[in-house]
Amino acid sequence: MSFIPRLENAGMDAWLVRLFEHIDEANIDWIQALARQCEKSFAGQLIDLVPSYTTLLVHYDCLQLDADQAREKLWALLGQLQLDASPTQQQLHELPIWYDPQVGPDLPRLEQLTGLDWQQLVALHTQSSYRVFALGFAPGFAFMGRLPERLQQPRLTTPRQQVPANSLGIAEQQTAIYPNASPGGWNLIGRGCTQLFDPQRQPPSLLQVGDAVRFQPVSKAEFLRLGGNTEEIPL
């Protein structure tokens, strides 16, 4: 790593380890390597780990460990941190998506902004796989990147009050699927039919940080056969 890590106090029982200053796919492997080392070193003293774009939040049991002891452990781990010689094989998820203005109401506007027709936009969006950088906003909501430059567009000025479950959106450098119906301000370009979050599943979120995701275009007939819904989206 070229950046010198920092430790930031995140309360009486947590430290935020800031490994990087800028978002990059290469960050994921370093953050995951640190997470694995924390699991080994803290063992039963660890409550939770929350990886993100450039950071790792380490939540520990303050009844077993005080802040200074936790900080010393983290500095020791950072001092010898290296990528695994045999990294864990990343999980690849292939998610079927119906791309169409009927379920992707922002496609016509994106055509005007990019100068591409929506079929070309879809081709760009599906040309490569995306890594999961972080989970957040809503249970199972996976922030994935990075989008091809021509697809990068800002969020909506006014978010929609309700976005149907499984709606696929893009915003800035990222893409994501809304696991459940919720408000949202991303540009909607299609809809999936995969259950991304199930509280009865272990882990509940299908997509995990570090996973790779590839979107597979399907016809409306195939989308419906797989259980997709065509609920209209308020404009």
mmCIF file of C-alpha atoms in Angstrom:
data_model
loop_
_atom_site.group_PDB
_atom_site.id
_atom_site.type_symbol
_atom_site.label_atom_id
_atom_site.label_comp_id
_atom_site.label_asym_id
_atom_site.label_seq_id
_atom_site.Cartn_x
_atom_site.Cartn_y
_atom_site.Cartn_z
ATOM 1 C CA MET A 1 0.000 0.000 0.000
ATOM 2 C CA SER A 2 1.274 3.470 -0.846
ATOM 3 C CA PHE A 3 -1.001 5.210 1.673
ATOM 4 C CA ILE A 4 -0.178 5.247 5.406
ATOM 5 C CA PRO A 5 -3.205 3.897 7.359
ATOM 6 C CA ARG A 6 -4.888 5.915 10.098
ATOM 7 C CA LEU A 7 -6.920 4.843 13.127
ATOM 8 C CA GLU A 8 -9.953 6.957 13.983
ATOM 9 C CA ASN A 9 -11.878 6.533 17.224
ATOM 10 C CA ALA A 10 -15.446 5.424 16.508
ATOM 11 C CA GLY A 11 -16.779 5.225 20.071
ATOM 12 C CA MET A 12 -15.976 3.365 23.257
ATOM 13 C CA ASP A 13 -15.928 -0.019 21.505
ATOM 14 C CA ALA A 14 -14.819 0.575 17.905
ATOM 15 C CA TRP A 15 -11.948 1.824 15.773
ATOM 16 C CA LEU A 16 -12.229 2.903 12.152
ATOM 17 C CA VAL A 17 -9.168 1.841 10.176
ATOM 18 C CA ARG A 18 -8.731 4.171 7.214
ATOM 19 C CA LEU A 19 -6.567 2.326 4.721
ATOM 20 C CA PHE A 20 -7.041 4.496 1.642
ATOM 21 C CA GLU A 21 -8.086 7.976 0.565
ATOM 22 C CA HIS A 22 -9.671 7.144 -2.787
ATOM 23 C CA ILE A 23 -12.075 4.477 -4.058
ATOM 24 C CA ASP A 24 -10.381 1.783 -6.111
ATOM 25 C CA GLU A 25 -11.151 -1.856 -6.820
ATOM 26 C CA ALA A 26 -7.678 -2.814 -5.571
ATOM 27 C CA ASN A 27 -8.660 -1.570 -2.091
ATOM 28 C CA ILE A 28 -11.067 -4.461 -1.608
ATOM 29 C CA ASP A 29 -8.377 -7.146 -1.372
ATOM 30 C CA TRP A 30 -6.378 -5.173 1.233
ATOM 31 C CA ILE A 31 -9.454 -4.453 3.350
ATOM 32 C CA GLN A 32 -10.494 -8.097 3.224
ATOM 33 C CA ALA A 33 -6.970 -9.198 4.163
ATOM 34 C CA LEU A 34 -7.107 -6.953 7.245
ATOM 35 C CA ALA A 35 -10.580 -8.252 8.119
ATOM 36 C CA ARG A 36 -9.333 -11.848 8.070
ATOM 37 C CA GLN A 37 -6.390 -10.925 10.304
ATOM 38 C CA CYS A 38 -8.726 -9.137 12.724
ATOM 39 C CA GLU A 39 -10.910 -12.240 12.954
ATOM 40 C CA LYS A 40 -7.861 -14.313 13.935
ATOM 41 C CA SER A 41 -6.302 -11.786 16.302
ATOM 42 C CA PHE A 42 -9.405 -10.542 18.135
ATOM 43 C CA ALA A 43 -11.175 -13.923 18.040
ATOM 44 C CA GLY A 44 -13.836 -13.955 20.803
ATOM 45 C CA GLN A 45 -13.169 -10.295 21.580
ATOM 46 C CA LEU A 46 -14.564 -9.277 18.179
ATOM 47 C CA ILE A 47 -18.203 -8.234 17.785
ATOM 48 C CA ASP A 48 -18.358 -7.128 14.155
ATOM 49 C CA LEU A 49 -16.381 -5.967 11.127
ATOM 50 C CA VAL A 50 -17.838 -3.505 8.633
ATOM 51 C CA PRO A 51 -15.780 -3.092 5.430
ATOM 52 C CA SER A 52 -16.370 -0.149 3.127
ATOM 53 C CA TYR A 53 -14.729 1.584 0.140
ATOM 54 C CA THR A 54 -11.591 2.756 1.946
ATOM 55 C CA THR A 55 -12.115 1.713 5.566
ATOM 56 C CA LEU A 56 -12.729 -1.146 7.969
ATOM 57 C CA LEU A 57 -14.770 -0.562 11.115
ATOM 58 C CA VAL A 58 -13.621 -2.872 13.911
ATOM 59 C CA HIS A 59 -16.235 -3.321 16.655
ATOM 60 C CA TYR A 60 -14.863 -5.149 19.704
ATOM 61 C CA ASP A 61 -16.125 -6.214 23.137
ATOM 62 C CA CYS A 62 -15.151 -3.395 25.499
ATOM 63 C CA LEU A 63 -15.738 -5.702 28.490
ATOM 64 C CA GLN A 64 -12.816 -7.826 27.321
ATOM 65 C CA LEU A 65 -10.631 -5.179 25.707
ATOM 66 C CA ASP A 66 -10.111 -1.464 26.265
ATOM 67 C CA ALA A 67 -9.538 1.085 23.500
ATOM 68 C CA ASP A 68 -5.754 1.200 23.936
ATOM 69 C CA GLN A 69 -5.438 -2.574 23.776
ATOM 70 C CA ALA A 70 -7.599 -2.729 20.657
ATOM 71 C CA ARG A 71 -5.557 0.032 19.030
ATOM 72 C CA GLU A 72 -2.292 -1.796 19.791
ATOM 73 C CA LYS A 73 -3.673 -4.969 18.207
ATOM 74 C CA LEU A 74 -4.663 -3.070 15.078
ATOM 75 C CA TRP A 75 -1.316 -1.312 14.720
ATOM 76 C CA ALA A 76 0.438 -4.674 15.074
ATOM 77 C CA LEU A 77 -1.752 -6.154 12.334
ATOM 78 C CA LEU A 78 -1.209 -3.156 10.055
ATOM 79 C CA GLY A 79 2.538 -3.386 10.542
ATOM 80 C CA GLN A 80 2.606 -6.840 8.980
ATOM 81 C CA LEU A 81 -0.375 -6.633 6.653
ATOM 82 C CA GLN A 82 0.076 -8.253 3.260
ATOM 83 C CA LEU A 83 -2.131 -9.802 0.634
ATOM 84 C CA ASP A 84 -2.671 -13.537 0.897
ATOM 85 C CA ALA A 85 -0.404 -15.607 -1.318
ATOM 86 C CA SER A 86 -3.468 -17.695 -2.212
ATOM 87 C CA PRO A 87 -6.403 -15.271 -2.039
ATOM 88 C CA THR A 88 -9.911 -16.612 -1.536
ATOM 89 C CA GLN A 89 -11.684 -17.220 -4.833
ATOM 90 C CA GLN A 90 -14.177 -14.406 -5.282
ATOM 91 C CA GLN A 91 -17.794 -15.452 -5.626
ATOM 92 C CA LEU A 92 -19.260 -14.634 -9.037
ATOM 93 C CA HIS A 93 -22.997 -13.976 -9.241
ATOM 94 C CA GLU A 94 -24.752 -13.843 -12.605
ATOM 95 C CA LEU A 95 -27.991 -11.910 -12.175
ATOM 96 C CA PRO A 96 -30.710 -11.914 -14.873
ATOM 97 C CA ILE A 97 -31.971 -8.411 -15.700
ATOM 98 C CA TRP A 98 -34.751 -7.210 -17.945
ATOM 99 C CA TYR A 99 -33.517 -3.919 -19.416
ATOM 100 C CA ASP A 100 -36.415 -1.918 -20.832
ATOM 101 C CA PRO A 101 -37.897 1.589 -20.448
ATOM 102 C CA GLN A 102 -40.978 -0.025 -18.887
ATOM 103 C CA VAL A 103 -38.915 -0.927 -15.797
ATOM 104 C CA GLY A 104 -36.007 1.407 -16.504
ATOM 105 C CA PRO A 105 -37.736 4.775 -16.837
ATOM 106 C CA ASP A 106 -34.488 6.734 -16.826
ATOM 107 C CA LEU A 107 -33.181 5.077 -19.992
ATOM 108 C CA PRO A 108 -34.729 7.711 -22.348
ATOM 109 C CA ARG A 109 -33.167 10.557 -20.357
ATOM 110 C CA LEU A 110 -29.801 8.772 -20.268
ATOM 111 C CA GLU A 111 -30.019 8.437 -24.056
ATOM 112 C CA GLN A 112 -30.178 12.231 -24.309
ATOM 113 C CA LEU A 113 -27.360 12.752 -21.812
ATOM 114 C CA THR A 114 -24.952 10.228 -23.341
ATOM 115 C CA GLY A 115 -25.853 10.310 -27.041
ATOM 116 C CA LEU A 116 -26.265 6.515 -26.960
ATOM 117 C CA ASP A 117 -29.482 4.620 -27.582
ATOM 118 C CA TRP A 118 -30.636 2.531 -24.654
ATOM 119 C CA GLN A 119 -29.568 -0.756 -26.242
ATOM 120 C CA GLN A 120 -26.018 0.641 -26.419
ATOM 121 C CA LEU A 121 -26.298 1.715 -22.784
ATOM 122 C CA VAL A 122 -27.281 -1.832 -21.866
ATOM 123 C CA ALA A 123 -24.371 -3.258 -23.857
ATOM 124 C CA LEU A 124 -21.994 -0.984 -21.930
ATOM 125 C CA HIS A 125 -23.520 -1.927 -18.589
ATOM 126 C CA THR A 126 -23.238 -5.655 -19.249
ATOM 127 C CA GLN A 127 -19.799 -5.733 -20.863
ATOM 128 C CA SER A 128 -17.921 -6.513 -17.650
ATOM 129 C CA SER A 129 -18.371 -7.708 -14.072
ATOM 130 C CA TYR A 130 -18.564 -5.430 -11.040
ATOM 131 C CA ARG A 131 -17.057 -5.846 -7.568
ATOM 132 C CA VAL A 132 -19.107 -5.277 -4.422
ATOM 133 C CA PHE A 133 -17.468 -2.398 -2.538
ATOM 134 C CA ALA A 134 -19.840 -2.092 0.405
ATOM 135 C CA LEU A 135 -23.243 -3.034 1.824
ATOM 136 C CA GLY A 136 -25.493 -0.316 3.205
ATOM 137 C CA PHE A 137 -28.403 2.105 2.763
ATOM 138 C CA ALA A 138 -30.835 -0.830 3.117
ATOM 139 C CA PRO A 139 -30.410 -4.523 4.033
ATOM 140 C CA GLY A 140 -28.759 -6.323 1.124
ATOM 141 C CA PHE A 141 -28.134 -3.143 -0.886
ATOM 142 C CA ALA A 142 -24.734 -3.720 -2.519
ATOM 143 C CA PHE A 143 -22.729 -0.807 -3.912
ATOM 144 C CA MET A 144 -20.915 -2.119 -7.003
ATOM 145 C CA GLY A 145 -18.380 -0.558 -9.313
ATOM 146 C CA ARG A 146 -16.945 0.796 -11.268
ATOM 147 C CA LEU A 147 -19.159 1.865 -14.147
ATOM 148 C CA PRO A 148 -17.747 2.611 -17.601
ATOM 149 C CA GLU A 149 -17.101 6.356 -17.815
ATOM 150 C CA ARG A 150 -19.849 6.985 -20.401
ATOM 151 C CA LEU A 151 -22.466 5.591 -18.004
ATOM 152 C CA GLN A 152 -21.465 7.735 -15.049
ATOM 153 C CA GLN A 153 -24.301 10.131 -14.255
ATOM 154 C CA PRO A 154 -25.334 11.941 -11.040
ATOM 155 C CA ARG A 155 -28.205 10.830 -8.847
ATOM 156 C CA LEU A 156 -31.634 12.290 -9.457
ATOM 157 C CA THR A 157 -32.091 15.819 -8.137
ATOM 158 C CA THR A 158 -35.307 14.686 -6.416
ATOM 159 C CA PRO A 159 -35.362 11.029 -5.291
ATOM 160 C CA ARG A 160 -38.403 8.897 -6.020
ATOM 161 C CA GLN A 161 -40.612 8.224 -3.032
ATOM 162 C CA GLN A 162 -40.931 4.562 -3.973
ATOM 163 C CA VAL A 163 -38.689 2.343 -6.098
ATOM 164 C CA PRO A 164 -39.943 -1.230 -6.702
ATOM 165 C CA ALA A 165 -37.920 -4.135 -5.347
ATOM 166 C CA ASN A 166 -35.184 -5.466 -7.651
ATOM 167 C CA SER A 167 -34.903 -2.206 -9.603
ATOM 168 C CA LEU A 168 -31.434 -1.797 -11.102
ATOM 169 C CA GLY A 169 -29.890 1.655 -10.981
ATOM 170 C CA ILE A 170 -26.719 3.585 -11.717
ATOM 171 C CA ALA A 171 -25.286 6.678 -10.032
ATOM 172 C CA GLU A 172 -21.858 8.299 -10.349
ATOM 173 C CA GLN A 173 -19.326 5.443 -10.632
ATOM 174 C CA GLN A 174 -21.595 2.754 -9.192
ATOM 175 C CA THR A 175 -24.472 0.410 -9.898
ATOM 176 C CA ALA A 176 -26.840 -1.340 -7.493
ATOM 177 C CA ILE A 177 -30.110 -3.234 -7.179
ATOM 178 C CA TYR A 178 -32.731 -2.213 -4.619
ATOM 179 C CA PRO A 179 -33.398 -5.467 -2.686
ATOM 180 C CA ASN A 180 -36.756 -4.213 -1.418
ATOM 181 C CA ALA A 181 -39.151 -1.416 -2.272
ATOM 182 C CA SER A 182 -37.829 1.861 -0.852
ATOM 183 C CA PRO A 183 -37.239 5.514 -1.683
ATOM 184 C CA GLY A 184 -34.310 6.040 -4.033
ATOM 185 C CA GLY A 185 -32.541 8.517 -6.249
ATOM 186 C CA TRP A 186 -30.528 6.348 -8.629
ATOM 187 C CA ASN A 187 -31.111 6.287 -12.395
ATOM 188 C CA LEU A 188 -33.233 3.189 -13.062
ATOM 189 C CA ILE A 189 -32.318 1.154 -16.135
ATOM 190 C CA GLY A 190 -33.855 -2.293 -15.600
ATOM 191 C CA ARG A 191 -35.114 -4.836 -13.102
ATOM 192 C CA GLY A 192 -33.936 -8.169 -11.730
ATOM 193 C CA CYS A 193 -35.742 -11.124 -10.209
ATOM 194 C CA THR A 194 -33.231 -12.518 -7.692
ATOM 195 C CA GLN A 195 -33.897 -12.449 -3.944
ATOM 196 C CA LEU A 196 -30.939 -10.424 -2.695
ATOM 197 C CA PHE A 197 -31.879 -10.317 0.973
ATOM 198 C CA ASP A 198 -33.484 -13.038 3.073
ATOM 199 C CA PRO A 199 -33.339 -12.742 6.890
ATOM 200 C CA GLN A 200 -33.734 -16.535 7.132
ATOM 201 C CA ARG A 201 -30.622 -17.113 4.996
ATOM 202 C CA GLN A 202 -27.084 -17.197 6.350
ATOM 203 C CA PRO A 203 -25.692 -14.745 5.544
ATOM 204 C CA PRO A 204 -28.935 -12.828 4.827
ATOM 205 C CA SER A 205 -27.391 -10.801 1.982
ATOM 206 C CA LEU A 206 -26.708 -12.777 -1.189
ATOM 207 C CA LEU A 207 -24.000 -10.319 -2.244
ATOM 208 C CA GLN A 208 -20.978 -9.832 0.009
ATOM 209 C CA VAL A 209 -18.115 -7.339 -0.091
ATOM 210 C CA GLY A 210 -15.531 -8.551 -2.589
ATOM 211 C CA ASP A 211 -17.976 -10.612 -4.653
ATOM 212 C CA ALA A 212 -18.142 -10.119 -8.412
ATOM 213 C CA VAL A 213 -21.452 -9.546 -10.200
ATOM 214 C CA ARG A 214 -22.248 -9.903 -13.869
ATOM 215 C CA PHE A 215 -25.613 -8.787 -15.248
ATOM 216 C CA GLN A 216 -27.255 -11.007 -17.847
ATOM 217 C CA PRO A 217 -29.871 -9.384 -20.131
ATOM 218 C CA VAL A 218 -33.065 -11.448 -20.475
ATOM 219 C CA SER A 219 -36.286 -11.003 -22.412
ATOM 220 C CA LYS A 220 -39.514 -9.915 -20.774
ATOM 221 C CA ALA A 221 -40.867 -13.453 -21.154
ATOM 222 C CA GLU A 222 -37.838 -14.938 -19.381
ATOM 223 C CA PHE A 223 -37.999 -12.228 -16.712
ATOM 224 C CA LEU A 224 -41.627 -13.110 -15.975
ATOM 225 C CA ARG A 225 -40.886 -16.835 -16.033
ATOM 226 C CA LEU A 226 -38.220 -16.257 -13.354
ATOM 227 C CA GLY A 227 -40.738 -14.460 -11.153
ATOM 228 C CA GLY A 228 -40.035 -10.848 -12.037
ATOM 229 C CA ASN A 229 -42.682 -8.202 -11.500
ATOM 230 C CA THR A 230 -43.649 -5.359 -13.847
ATOM 231 C CA GLU A 231 -44.896 -2.912 -11.215
ATOM 232 C CA GLU A 232 -44.912 0.592 -12.671
ATOM 233 C CA ILE A 233 -42.555 3.216 -11.299
ATOM 234 C CA PRO A 234 -43.858 6.698 -10.446
ATOM 235 C CA LEU A 235 -41.996 9.275 -12.534
#
